[in-house]
Structure formats: C-alpha cells, structure tokens
C-alpha cells in the first residue's frame, strides 16, 4: 500500500468514529426534570431506519417490578423494565423527531424529539401539539 492509500484508510476510520460519536444510539441515564434524580437506563437503538428506546434498568430498587398500569393497549400492565418508551423517531438534521415517547408513570404518549448536546448529553422533549407545550429532560450517556 502506498502512503495515500494508508492516509485514506486512516481518514475513513476517523470519520466513522466521529459519526458514531454523534449518534443518539447507546445507553442513557434518564434524569427526572422535576427532581434532578437519576431514574433509569434507556438503551436507544436503530431498527429499520427509525430510532427506539427501551428501559433496560430501573435505578430505584423498589420500582424495578413496577407495571405500566396506566399504559394504553398492549402495554397495559406490562413491566416497566423492558418497556419500549421511544418509538419510531427519524433523523432530521441534528434532531430526531416524528415519533412518540411514552411516560410509563402516567401512561401517556407524547410527540417527541431528541437532540444531542455535545456527545454525552441528550435533550429529550415530550410535548402535546407543538413543541412549545411540553417538558424537556437531559439524559447522560452511560459509558
């Protein structure tokens, strides 16, 4: 291999790492916007070009076996642990939107958008109607 081929490969791998580092995919510690306390770990993943997030750990031992008693449809009375709460978001520039987020406490589904703030903070906004009317949480990447 000549120098330009090696340089090209190095640049390719560096760009790949940069792009991966800017993804919402991964594990995130959820932080309650009202109490400031860590609540759970959500794993965000991509399936068929859309973004989903599943609760993989609940940090309060007393709540680990909670059921989603207020959830609609098939999710009613399912364990909160393992529940898919982020559903069907698509990438739109620097944001992910056009999907829903489920609040397992209230059982309500909200419109949702996600936006990275740096590499290790994720703004998660659930809202009704327009994004102006909603709540935002900041989640921290789990390393």
mmCIF file of N, CA and C in Angstrom:
data_model
loop_
_atom_site.group_PDB
_atom_site.id
_atom_site.type_symbol
_atom_site.label_atom_id
_atom_site.label_comp_id
_atom_site.label_asym_id
_atom_site.label_seq_id
_atom_site.Cartn_x
_atom_site.Cartn_y
_atom_site.Cartn_z
ATOM 1 N N UNK A 1 0.840 -1.190 0.000
ATOM 2 C CA UNK A 1 0.000 0.000 0.000
ATOM 3 C C UNK A 1 0.877 1.242 0.000
ATOM 4 N N UNK A 2 0.474 2.226 -0.765
ATOM 5 C CA UNK A 2 1.245 3.459 -0.759
ATOM 6 C C UNK A 2 0.705 4.404 0.327
ATOM 7 N N UNK A 3 1.414 5.502 0.532
ATOM 8 C CA UNK A 3 1.069 6.440 1.605
ATOM 9 C C UNK A 3 -0.333 7.020 1.448
ATOM 10 N N UNK A 4 -0.735 7.320 0.233
ATOM 11 C CA UNK A 4 -2.056 7.931 0.047
ATOM 12 C C UNK A 4 -3.176 6.951 0.384
ATOM 13 N N UNK A 5 -2.983 5.651 0.098
ATOM 14 C CA UNK A 5 -3.987 4.645 0.466
ATOM 15 C C UNK A 5 -4.099 4.517 1.984
ATOM 16 N N UNK A 6 -2.957 4.487 2.658
ATOM 17 C CA UNK A 6 -2.945 4.392 4.122
ATOM 18 C C UNK A 6 -3.612 5.626 4.720
ATOM 19 N N UNK A 7 -3.259 6.794 4.206
ATOM 20 C CA UNK A 7 -3.854 8.035 4.697
ATOM 21 C C UNK A 7 -5.373 8.029 4.480
ATOM 22 N N UNK A 8 -5.794 7.541 3.330
ATOM 23 C CA UNK A 8 -7.224 7.450 3.038
ATOM 24 C C UNK A 8 -7.947 6.544 4.023
ATOM 25 N N UNK A 9 -7.350 5.391 4.333
ATOM 26 C CA UNK A 9 -7.941 4.474 5.304
ATOM 27 C C UNK A 9 -8.028 5.102 6.702
ATOM 28 N N UNK A 10 -6.962 5.766 7.108
ATOM 29 C CA UNK A 10 -6.948 6.424 8.418
ATOM 30 C C UNK A 10 -8.042 7.484 8.483
ATOM 31 N N UNK A 11 -8.166 8.299 7.455
ATOM 32 C CA UNK A 11 -9.207 9.332 7.424
ATOM 33 C C UNK A 11 -10.603 8.707 7.459
ATOM 34 N N UNK A 12 -10.786 7.611 6.724
ATOM 35 C CA UNK A 12 -12.081 6.927 6.709
ATOM 36 C C UNK A 12 -12.461 6.469 8.114
ATOM 37 N N UNK A 13 -11.526 5.820 8.821
ATOM 38 C CA UNK A 13 -11.822 5.325 10.166
ATOM 39 C C UNK A 13 -12.052 6.468 11.152
ATOM 40 N N UNK A 14 -11.315 7.556 11.006
ATOM 41 C CA UNK A 14 -11.522 8.712 11.885
ATOM 42 C C UNK A 14 -12.908 9.310 11.665
ATOM 43 N N UNK A 15 -13.321 9.420 10.399
ATOM 44 C CA UNK A 15 -14.645 9.963 10.101
ATOM 45 C C UNK A 15 -15.735 9.036 10.626
ATOM 46 N N UNK A 16 -15.531 7.727 10.506
ATOM 47 C CA UNK A 16 -16.501 6.753 11.007
ATOM 48 C C UNK A 16 -16.655 6.904 12.512
ATOM 49 N N UNK A 17 -15.547 7.039 13.227
ATOM 50 C CA UNK A 17 -15.611 7.216 14.676
ATOM 51 C C UNK A 17 -16.315 8.512 15.045
ATOM 52 N N UNK A 18 -16.066 9.577 14.290
ATOM 53 C CA UNK A 18 -16.733 10.857 14.544
ATOM 54 C C UNK A 18 -18.233 10.733 14.369
ATOM 55 N N UNK A 19 -18.658 10.099 13.292
ATOM 56 C CA UNK A 19 -20.084 9.953 13.019
ATOM 57 C C UNK A 19 -20.735 9.103 14.105
ATOM 58 N N UNK A 20 -20.076 7.991 14.503
ATOM 59 C CA UNK A 20 -20.635 7.143 15.545
ATOM 60 C C UNK A 20 -20.739 7.911 16.860
ATOM 61 N N UNK A 21 -19.767 8.743 17.162
ATOM 62 C CA UNK A 21 -19.771 9.503 18.402
ATOM 63 C C UNK A 21 -20.896 10.520 18.453
ATOM 64 N N UNK A 22 -21.456 10.890 17.306
ATOM 65 C CA UNK A 22 -22.505 11.895 17.278
ATOM 66 C C UNK A 22 -23.893 11.269 17.178
ATOM 67 N N UNK A 23 -23.992 9.998 17.441
ATOM 68 C CA UNK A 23 -25.262 9.297 17.331
ATOM 69 C C UNK A 23 -25.970 9.253 18.678
ATOM 70 N N UNK A 24 -27.287 9.191 18.640
ATOM 71 C CA UNK A 24 -28.068 9.036 19.872
ATOM 72 C C UNK A 24 -28.102 7.580 20.306
ATOM 73 N N UNK A 25 -27.653 6.676 19.428
ATOM 74 C CA UNK A 25 -27.665 5.254 19.740
ATOM 75 C C UNK A 25 -26.716 4.987 20.903
ATOM 76 N N UNK A 26 -27.188 4.223 21.876
ATOM 77 C CA UNK A 26 -26.379 3.878 23.043
ATOM 78 C C UNK A 26 -27.231 3.832 24.289
ATOM 79 N N UNK A 27 -26.560 3.783 25.434
ATOM 80 C CA UNK A 27 -27.251 3.715 26.716
ATOM 81 C C UNK A 27 -27.213 5.082 27.383
ATOM 82 N N UNK A 28 -28.378 5.472 27.932
ATOM 83 C CA UNK A 28 -28.542 6.799 28.525
ATOM 84 C C UNK A 28 -29.170 6.698 29.909
ATOM 85 N N UNK A 29 -28.615 7.467 30.836
ATOM 86 C CA UNK A 29 -29.203 7.556 32.175
ATOM 87 C C UNK A 29 -30.238 8.668 32.148
ATOM 88 N N UNK A 30 -31.477 8.314 32.470
ATOM 89 C CA UNK A 30 -32.548 9.309 32.461
ATOM 90 C C UNK A 30 -32.517 10.095 33.759
ATOM 91 N N UNK A 31 -32.722 11.388 33.645
ATOM 92 C CA UNK A 31 -32.717 12.287 34.798
ATOM 93 C C UNK A 31 -34.078 12.978 34.845
ATOM 94 N N UNK A 32 -34.776 12.854 35.959
ATOM 95 C CA UNK A 32 -36.083 13.481 36.126
ATOM 96 C C UNK A 32 -35.928 14.995 36.120
ATOM 97 N N UNK A 33 -36.668 15.678 35.258
ATOM 98 C CA UNK A 33 -36.541 17.136 35.140
ATOM 99 C C UNK A 33 -37.119 17.867 36.338
ATOM 100 N N UNK A 34 -37.959 17.207 37.139
ATOM 101 C CA UNK A 34 -38.544 17.872 38.314
ATOM 102 C C UNK A 34 -37.695 17.665 39.570
ATOM 103 N N UNK A 35 -37.143 16.445 39.747
ATOM 104 C CA UNK A 35 -36.396 16.148 40.976
ATOM 105 C C UNK A 35 -34.885 16.206 40.777
ATOM 106 N N UNK A 36 -34.429 16.084 39.520
ATOM 107 C CA UNK A 36 -32.996 16.048 39.249
ATOM 108 C C UNK A 36 -32.366 14.695 39.542
ATOM 109 N N UNK A 37 -33.177 13.690 39.912
ATOM 110 C CA UNK A 37 -32.655 12.370 40.272
ATOM 111 C C UNK A 37 -32.620 11.450 39.061
ATOM 112 N N UNK A 38 -31.593 10.599 39.048
ATOM 113 C CA UNK A 38 -31.487 9.577 38.006
ATOM 114 C C UNK A 38 -32.564 8.527 38.252
ATOM 115 N N UNK A 39 -33.249 8.114 37.165
ATOM 116 C CA UNK A 39 -34.355 7.174 37.314
ATOM 117 C C UNK A 39 -34.105 5.815 36.672
ATOM 118 N N UNK A 40 -33.539 5.829 35.475
ATOM 119 C CA UNK A 40 -33.412 4.564 34.752
ATOM 120 C C UNK A 40 -32.297 4.658 33.718
ATOM 121 N N UNK A 41 -32.047 3.513 33.087
ATOM 122 C CA UNK A 41 -31.145 3.458 31.942
ATOM 123 C C UNK A 41 -31.997 3.049 30.747
ATOM 124 N N UNK A 42 -31.921 3.855 29.689
ATOM 125 C CA UNK A 42 -32.647 3.572 28.451
ATOM 126 C C UNK A 42 -31.623 3.283 27.363
ATOM 127 N N UNK A 43 -31.828 2.178 26.670
ATOM 128 C CA UNK A 43 -30.976 1.863 25.532
ATOM 129 C C UNK A 43 -31.675 2.323 24.267
ATOM 130 N N UNK A 44 -31.042 3.253 23.559
ATOM 131 C CA UNK A 44 -31.589 3.764 22.302
ATOM 132 C C UNK A 44 -30.915 2.996 21.170
ATOM 133 N N UNK A 45 -31.745 2.515 20.251
ATOM 134 C CA UNK A 45 -31.239 1.704 19.147
ATOM 135 C C UNK A 45 -31.974 2.071 17.859
ATOM 136 N N UNK A 46 -31.389 1.639 16.747
ATOM 137 C CA UNK A 46 -31.988 1.890 15.439
ATOM 138 C C UNK A 46 -32.509 0.577 14.881
ATOM 139 N N UNK A 47 -33.726 0.614 14.341
ATOM 140 C CA UNK A 47 -34.311 -0.554 13.683
ATOM 141 C C UNK A 47 -35.070 -0.078 12.454
ATOM 142 N N UNK A 48 -34.715 -0.603 11.313
ATOM 143 C CA UNK A 48 -35.353 -0.245 10.038
ATOM 144 C C UNK A 48 -35.342 1.258 9.788
ATOM 145 N N UNK A 49 -34.218 1.908 10.141
ATOM 146 C CA UNK A 49 -34.054 3.328 9.881
ATOM 147 C C UNK A 49 -34.758 4.245 10.863
ATOM 148 N N UNK A 50 -35.356 3.698 11.901
ATOM 149 C CA UNK A 50 -36.038 4.512 12.917
ATOM 150 C C UNK A 50 -35.377 4.277 14.275
ATOM 151 N N UNK A 51 -35.574 5.246 15.176
ATOM 152 C CA UNK A 51 -34.960 5.214 16.495
ATOM 153 C C UNK A 51 -35.998 4.802 17.542
ATOM 154 N N UNK A 52 -35.566 3.880 18.422
ATOM 155 C CA UNK A 52 -36.395 3.379 19.515
ATOM 156 C C UNK A 52 -35.576 3.402 20.800
ATOM 157 N N UNK A 53 -36.257 3.398 21.938
ATOM 158 C CA UNK A 53 -35.563 3.355 23.212
ATOM 159 C C UNK A 53 -36.304 2.475 24.197
ATOM 160 N N UNK A 54 -35.549 1.584 24.856
ATOM 161 C CA UNK A 54 -36.130 0.618 25.777
ATOM 162 C C UNK A 54 -35.507 0.781 27.154
ATOM 163 N N UNK A 55 -36.328 0.705 28.196
ATOM 164 C CA UNK A 55 -35.836 0.762 29.570
ATOM 165 C C UNK A 55 -35.142 -0.559 29.883
ATOM 166 N N UNK A 56 -33.823 -0.495 30.160
ATOM 167 C CA UNK A 56 -33.075 -1.719 30.450
ATOM 168 C C UNK A 56 -32.674 -1.830 31.919
ATOM 169 N N UNK A 57 -32.857 -0.744 32.676
ATOM 170 C CA UNK A 57 -32.590 -0.805 34.117
ATOM 171 C C UNK A 57 -33.385 0.292 34.813
ATOM 172 N N UNK A 58 -33.885 -0.024 35.992
ATOM 173 C CA UNK A 58 -34.558 0.956 36.853
ATOM 174 C C UNK A 58 -33.681 1.106 38.082
ATOM 175 N N UNK A 59 -33.282 2.334 38.387
ATOM 176 C CA UNK A 59 -32.274 2.573 39.410
ATOM 177 C C UNK A 59 -32.814 2.513 40.834
ATOM 178 N N UNK A 60 -34.093 2.737 41.029
ATOM 179 C CA UNK A 60 -34.717 2.634 42.351
ATOM 180 C C UNK A 60 -35.174 1.180 42.540
ATOM 181 N N UNK A 61 -34.495 0.459 43.444
ATOM 182 C CA UNK A 61 -34.770 -0.966 43.651
ATOM 183 C C UNK A 61 -36.243 -1.241 43.953
ATOM 184 N N UNK A 62 -36.911 -0.313 44.630
ATOM 185 C CA UNK A 62 -38.321 -0.510 44.988
ATOM 186 C C UNK A 62 -39.245 -0.427 43.777
ATOM 187 N N UNK A 63 -38.768 0.134 42.663
ATOM 188 C CA UNK A 63 -39.613 0.315 41.480
ATOM 189 C C UNK A 63 -39.291 -0.666 40.354
ATOM 190 N N UNK A 64 -38.310 -1.547 40.564
ATOM 191 C CA UNK A 64 -37.869 -2.459 39.500
ATOM 192 C C UNK A 64 -38.980 -3.367 38.994
ATOM 193 N N UNK A 65 -39.939 -3.700 39.829
ATOM 194 C CA UNK A 65 -41.009 -4.626 39.424
ATOM 195 C C UNK A 65 -42.315 -3.908 39.094
ATOM 196 N N UNK A 66 -42.270 -2.575 38.997
ATOM 197 C CA UNK A 66 -43.483 -1.816 38.676
ATOM 198 C C UNK A 66 -44.058 -2.220 37.325
ATOM 199 N N UNK A 67 -45.373 -2.150 37.244
ATOM 200 C CA UNK A 67 -46.086 -2.397 35.998
ATOM 201 C C UNK A 67 -46.590 -1.085 35.447
ATOM 202 N N UNK A 68 -46.784 -1.044 34.146
ATOM 203 C CA UNK A 68 -47.300 0.158 33.488
ATOM 204 C C UNK A 68 -48.833 0.088 33.513
ATOM 205 N N UNK A 69 -49.395 0.338 34.694
ATOM 206 C CA UNK A 69 -50.844 0.166 34.891
ATOM 207 C C UNK A 69 -51.671 1.172 34.091
ATOM 208 N N UNK A 70 -51.117 2.334 33.799
ATOM 209 C CA UNK A 70 -51.861 3.358 33.056
ATOM 210 C C UNK A 70 -51.574 3.356 31.558
ATOM 211 N N UNK A 71 -50.719 2.441 31.099
ATOM 212 C CA UNK A 71 -50.348 2.415 29.683
ATOM 213 C C UNK A 71 -51.530 1.980 28.819
ATOM 214 N N UNK A 72 -51.557 2.465 27.575
ATOM 215 C CA UNK A 72 -52.629 2.077 26.653
ATOM 216 C C UNK A 72 -52.334 0.737 25.968
ATOM 217 N N UNK A 73 -53.369 0.113 25.453
ATOM 218 C CA UNK A 73 -53.257 -1.048 24.570
ATOM 219 C C UNK A 73 -52.464 -2.207 25.123
ATOM 220 N N UNK A 74 -51.605 -2.762 24.264
ATOM 221 C CA UNK A 74 -50.828 -3.957 24.600
ATOM 222 C C UNK A 74 -49.842 -3.743 25.743
ATOM 223 N N UNK A 75 -49.512 -2.495 26.029
ATOM 224 C CA UNK A 75 -48.529 -2.215 27.067
ATOM 225 C C UNK A 75 -49.142 -2.143 28.466
ATOM 226 N N UNK A 76 -50.454 -2.125 28.532
ATOM 227 C CA UNK A 76 -51.137 -2.045 29.824
ATOM 228 C C UNK A 76 -50.735 -3.233 30.693
ATOM 229 N N UNK A 77 -50.324 -2.920 31.917
ATOM 230 C CA UNK A 77 -49.919 -3.894 32.935
ATOM 231 C C UNK A 77 -48.665 -4.696 32.584
ATOM 232 N N UNK A 78 -47.906 -4.235 31.599
ATOM 233 C CA UNK A 78 -46.613 -4.854 31.292
ATOM 234 C C UNK A 78 -45.577 -4.274 32.258
ATOM 235 N N UNK A 79 -44.496 -5.046 32.534
ATOM 236 C CA UNK A 79 -43.422 -4.499 33.372
ATOM 237 C C UNK A 79 -42.805 -3.256 32.732
ATOM 238 N N UNK A 80 -42.530 -2.241 33.553
ATOM 239 C CA UNK A 80 -41.866 -1.036 33.048
ATOM 240 C C UNK A 80 -40.461 -1.399 32.575
ATOM 241 N N UNK A 81 -39.799 -2.284 33.314
ATOM 242 C CA UNK A 81 -38.477 -2.754 32.912
ATOM 243 C C UNK A 81 -38.631 -3.559 31.623
ATOM 244 N N UNK A 82 -37.992 -3.118 30.565
ATOM 245 C CA UNK A 82 -38.102 -3.769 29.264
ATOM 246 C C UNK A 82 -39.061 -3.071 28.315
ATOM 247 N N UNK A 83 -39.763 -2.065 28.809
ATOM 248 C CA UNK A 83 -40.748 -1.347 28.002
ATOM 249 C C UNK A 83 -40.065 -0.451 26.971
ATOM 250 N N UNK A 84 -40.566 -0.475 25.742
ATOM 251 C CA UNK A 84 -40.075 0.432 24.697
ATOM 252 C C UNK A 84 -40.828 1.750 24.875
ATOM 253 N N UNK A 85 -40.094 2.809 25.238
ATOM 254 C CA UNK A 85 -40.743 4.097 25.522
ATOM 255 C C UNK A 85 -40.522 5.125 24.424
ATOM 256 N N UNK A 86 -39.482 4.956 23.611
ATOM 257 C CA UNK A 86 -39.249 5.854 22.472
ATOM 258 C C UNK A 86 -39.570 5.055 21.227
ATOM 259 N N UNK A 87 -40.431 5.635 20.383
ATOM 260 C CA UNK A 87 -40.970 4.850 19.276
ATOM 261 C C UNK A 87 -40.942 5.591 17.947
ATOM 262 N N UNK A 88 -40.162 5.072 17.011
ATOM 263 C CA UNK A 88 -40.250 5.473 15.622
ATOM 264 C C UNK A 88 -39.777 6.863 15.262
ATOM 265 N N UNK A 89 -38.733 7.364 15.926
ATOM 266 C CA UNK A 89 -38.197 8.676 15.560
ATOM 267 C C UNK A 89 -37.344 8.560 14.306
ATOM 268 N N UNK A 90 -37.304 9.636 13.534
ATOM 269 C CA UNK A 90 -36.450 9.677 12.352
ATOM 270 C C UNK A 90 -35.501 10.864 12.454
ATOM 271 N N UNK A 91 -34.329 10.699 11.851
ATOM 272 C CA UNK A 91 -33.321 11.768 11.886
ATOM 273 C C UNK A 91 -33.746 12.889 10.951
ATOM 274 N N UNK A 92 -33.648 14.117 11.459
ATOM 275 C CA UNK A 92 -33.989 15.304 10.685
ATOM 276 C C UNK A 92 -32.931 16.355 11.001
ATOM 277 N N UNK A 93 -31.865 16.390 10.214
ATOM 278 C CA UNK A 93 -30.752 17.294 10.507
ATOM 279 C C UNK A 93 -30.048 16.844 11.774
ATOM 280 N N UNK A 94 -30.011 17.725 12.778
ATOM 281 C CA UNK A 94 -29.364 17.401 14.054
ATOM 282 C C UNK A 94 -30.346 16.869 15.092
ATOM 283 N N UNK A 95 -31.606 16.720 14.718
ATOM 284 C CA UNK A 95 -32.631 16.244 15.649
ATOM 285 C C UNK A 95 -33.190 14.919 15.178
ATOM 286 N N UNK A 96 -33.850 14.255 16.101
ATOM 287 C CA UNK A 96 -34.631 13.063 15.789
ATOM 288 C C UNK A 96 -36.051 13.398 16.223
ATOM 289 N N UNK A 97 -37.026 13.226 15.313
ATOM 290 C CA UNK A 97 -38.395 13.596 15.654
ATOM 291 C C UNK A 97 -39.382 12.723 14.894
ATOM 292 N N UNK A 98 -40.620 13.156 14.852
ATOM 293 C CA UNK A 98 -41.709 12.470 14.149
ATOM 294 C C UNK A 98 -42.033 11.116 14.766
ATOM 295 N N UNK A 99 -41.757 10.975 16.064
ATOM 296 C CA UNK A 99 -42.096 9.749 16.771
ATOM 297 C C UNK A 99 -42.794 10.080 18.073
ATOM 298 N N UNK A 100 -42.849 9.109 18.943
ATOM 299 C CA UNK A 100 -43.560 9.264 20.217
ATOM 300 C C UNK A 100 -42.664 8.832 21.370
ATOM 301 N N UNK A 101 -43.018 9.326 22.568
ATOM 302 C CA UNK A 101 -42.391 8.867 23.799
ATOM 303 C C UNK A 101 -43.499 8.565 24.785
ATOM 304 N N UNK A 102 -43.335 7.465 25.505
ATOM 305 C CA UNK A 102 -44.312 7.018 26.488
ATOM 306 C C UNK A 102 -43.816 7.367 27.879
ATOM 307 N N UNK A 103 -44.672 7.995 28.659
ATOM 308 C CA UNK A 103 -44.378 8.226 30.076
ATOM 309 C C UNK A 103 -44.979 7.046 30.835
ATOM 310 N N UNK A 104 -44.135 6.123 31.333
ATOM 311 C CA UNK A 104 -44.677 4.934 31.985
ATOM 312 C C UNK A 104 -45.410 5.225 33.294
ATOM 313 N N UNK A 105 -45.170 6.381 33.884
ATOM 314 C CA UNK A 105 -45.869 6.731 35.124
ATOM 315 C C UNK A 105 -47.316 7.101 34.844
ATOM 316 N N UNK A 106 -47.517 7.974 33.852
ATOM 317 C CA UNK A 106 -48.881 8.419 33.535
ATOM 318 C C UNK A 106 -49.546 7.543 32.478
ATOM 319 N N UNK A 107 -48.744 6.831 31.704
ATOM 320 C CA UNK A 107 -49.265 6.024 30.615
ATOM 321 C C UNK A 107 -49.578 6.834 29.372
ATOM 322 N N UNK A 108 -49.183 8.103 29.363
ATOM 323 C CA UNK A 108 -49.498 8.967 28.222
ATOM 324 C C UNK A 108 -48.405 8.907 27.164
ATOM 325 N N UNK A 109 -48.843 8.974 25.910
ATOM 326 C CA UNK A 109 -47.940 9.051 24.763
ATOM 327 C C UNK A 109 -47.850 10.501 24.319
ATOM 328 N N UNK A 110 -46.628 10.958 24.091
ATOM 329 C CA UNK A 110 -46.395 12.328 23.648
ATOM 330 C C UNK A 110 -45.602 12.314 22.356
ATOM 331 N N UNK A 111 -45.731 13.379 21.576
ATOM 332 C CA UNK A 111 -44.810 13.580 20.467
ATOM 333 C C UNK A 111 -43.441 13.786 21.098
ATOM 334 N N UNK A 112 -42.387 13.503 20.337
ATOM 335 C CA UNK A 112 -41.062 13.527 20.940
ATOM 336 C C UNK A 112 -40.022 14.020 19.951
ATOM 337 N N UNK A 113 -39.017 14.706 20.475
ATOM 338 C CA UNK A 113 -37.809 14.917 19.691
ATOM 339 C C UNK A 113 -36.597 14.803 20.589
ATOM 340 N N UNK A 114 -35.506 14.359 19.990
ATOM 341 C CA UNK A 114 -34.226 14.189 20.673
ATOM 342 C C UNK A 114 -33.195 15.055 19.972
ATOM 343 N N UNK A 115 -32.289 15.622 20.744
ATOM 344 C CA UNK A 115 -31.187 16.385 20.169
ATOM 345 C C UNK A 115 -29.957 16.213 21.052
ATOM 346 N N UNK A 116 -28.838 15.868 20.436
ATOM 347 C CA UNK A 116 -27.588 15.751 21.185
ATOM 348 C C UNK A 116 -27.095 17.129 21.582
ATOM 349 N N UNK A 117 -26.567 17.198 22.765
ATOM 350 C CA UNK A 117 -25.909 18.410 23.249
ATOM 351 C C UNK A 117 -24.490 17.978 23.596
ATOM 352 N N UNK A 118 -23.570 18.197 22.675
ATOM 353 C CA UNK A 118 -22.247 17.602 22.815
ATOM 354 C C UNK A 118 -22.375 16.124 22.479
ATOM 355 N N UNK A 119 -21.474 15.314 23.012
ATOM 356 C CA UNK A 119 -21.526 13.882 22.722
ATOM 357 C C UNK A 119 -22.190 13.086 23.840
ATOM 358 N N UNK A 120 -22.247 13.649 25.040
ATOM 359 C CA UNK A 120 -22.668 12.867 26.198
ATOM 360 C C UNK A 120 -23.935 13.351 26.879
ATOM 361 N N UNK A 121 -24.620 14.323 26.296
ATOM 362 C CA UNK A 121 -25.888 14.803 26.843
ATOM 363 C C UNK A 121 -26.938 14.756 25.744
ATOM 364 N N UNK A 122 -28.135 14.335 26.129
ATOM 365 C CA UNK A 122 -29.225 14.201 25.176
ATOM 366 C C UNK A 122 -30.435 14.961 25.706
ATOM 367 N N UNK A 123 -30.912 15.909 24.914
ATOM 368 C CA UNK A 123 -32.144 16.625 25.246
ATOM 369 C C UNK A 123 -33.309 15.789 24.736
ATOM 370 N N UNK A 124 -34.219 15.454 25.636
ATOM 371 C CA UNK A 124 -35.381 14.641 25.299
ATOM 372 C C UNK A 124 -36.614 15.478 25.616
ATOM 373 N N UNK A 125 -37.402 15.779 24.586
ATOM 374 C CA UNK A 125 -38.583 16.620 24.778
ATOM 375 C C UNK A 125 -39.826 15.853 24.391
ATOM 376 N N UNK A 126 -40.766 15.786 25.330
ATOM 377 C CA UNK A 126 -42.085 15.234 25.069
ATOM 378 C C UNK A 126 -43.075 16.379 25.079
ATOM 379 N N UNK A 127 -44.016 16.380 24.130
ATOM 380 C CA UNK A 127 -44.936 17.510 24.044
ATOM 381 C C UNK A 127 -46.259 17.100 23.421
ATOM 382 N N UNK A 128 -47.243 17.968 23.606
ATOM 383 C CA UNK A 128 -48.566 17.793 23.020
ATOM 384 C C UNK A 128 -48.753 18.929 22.021
ATOM 385 N N UNK A 129 -49.209 18.609 20.823
ATOM 386 C CA UNK A 129 -49.440 19.657 19.824
ATOM 387 C C UNK A 129 -48.142 20.183 19.258
ATOM 388 N N UNK A 130 -47.724 21.361 19.707
ATOM 389 C CA UNK A 130 -46.465 21.953 19.248
ATOM 390 C C UNK A 130 -45.418 21.831 20.345
ATOM 391 N N UNK A 131 -44.154 21.809 19.950
ATOM 392 C CA UNK A 131 -43.051 21.569 20.885
ATOM 393 C C UNK A 131 -42.978 22.605 22.007
ATOM 394 N N UNK A 132 -43.637 23.740 21.818
ATOM 395 C CA UNK A 132 -43.654 24.788 22.832
ATOM 396 C C UNK A 132 -44.311 24.302 24.131
ATOM 397 N N UNK A 133 -45.278 23.399 24.008
ATOM 398 C CA UNK A 133 -46.028 22.907 25.165
ATOM 399 C C UNK A 133 -45.559 21.507 25.529
ATOM 400 N N UNK A 134 -44.567 21.434 26.421
ATOM 401 C CA UNK A 134 -44.055 20.130 26.807
ATOM 402 C C UNK A 134 -42.999 20.244 27.889
ATOM 403 N N UNK A 135 -42.282 19.139 28.081
ATOM 404 C CA UNK A 135 -41.225 19.059 29.083
ATOM 405 C C UNK A 135 -39.960 18.526 28.443
ATOM 406 N N UNK A 136 -38.839 19.006 28.935
ATOM 407 C CA UNK A 136 -37.545 18.548 28.438
ATOM 408 C C UNK A 136 -36.743 17.953 29.583
ATOM 409 N N UNK A 137 -36.144 16.821 29.312
ATOM 410 C CA UNK A 137 -35.196 16.210 30.240
ATOM 411 C C UNK A 137 -33.840 16.152 29.552
ATOM 412 N N UNK A 138 -32.783 16.189 30.353
ATOM 413 C CA UNK A 138 -31.436 15.984 29.840
ATOM 414 C C UNK A 138 -30.947 14.642 30.360
ATOM 415 N N UNK A 139 -30.644 13.743 29.433
ATOM 416 C CA UNK A 139 -30.139 12.419 29.795
ATOM 417 C C UNK A 139 -28.640 12.405 29.576
ATOM 418 N N UNK A 140 -27.935 11.588 30.356
ATOM 419 C CA UNK A 140 -26.479 11.485 30.273
ATOM 420 C C UNK A 140 -26.075 10.130 29.698
ATOM 421 N N UNK A 141 -25.116 10.161 28.755
ATOM 422 C CA UNK A 141 -24.643 8.925 28.150
ATOM 423 C C UNK A 141 -23.964 8.057 29.206
ATOM 424 N N UNK A 142 -24.251 6.761 29.158
ATOM 425 C CA UNK A 142 -23.596 5.796 30.041
ATOM 426 C C UNK A 142 -22.398 5.250 29.285
ATOM 427 N N UNK A 143 -21.240 5.330 29.918
ATOM 428 C CA UNK A 143 -20.008 4.880 29.233
ATOM 429 C C UNK A 143 -19.625 3.504 29.704
#
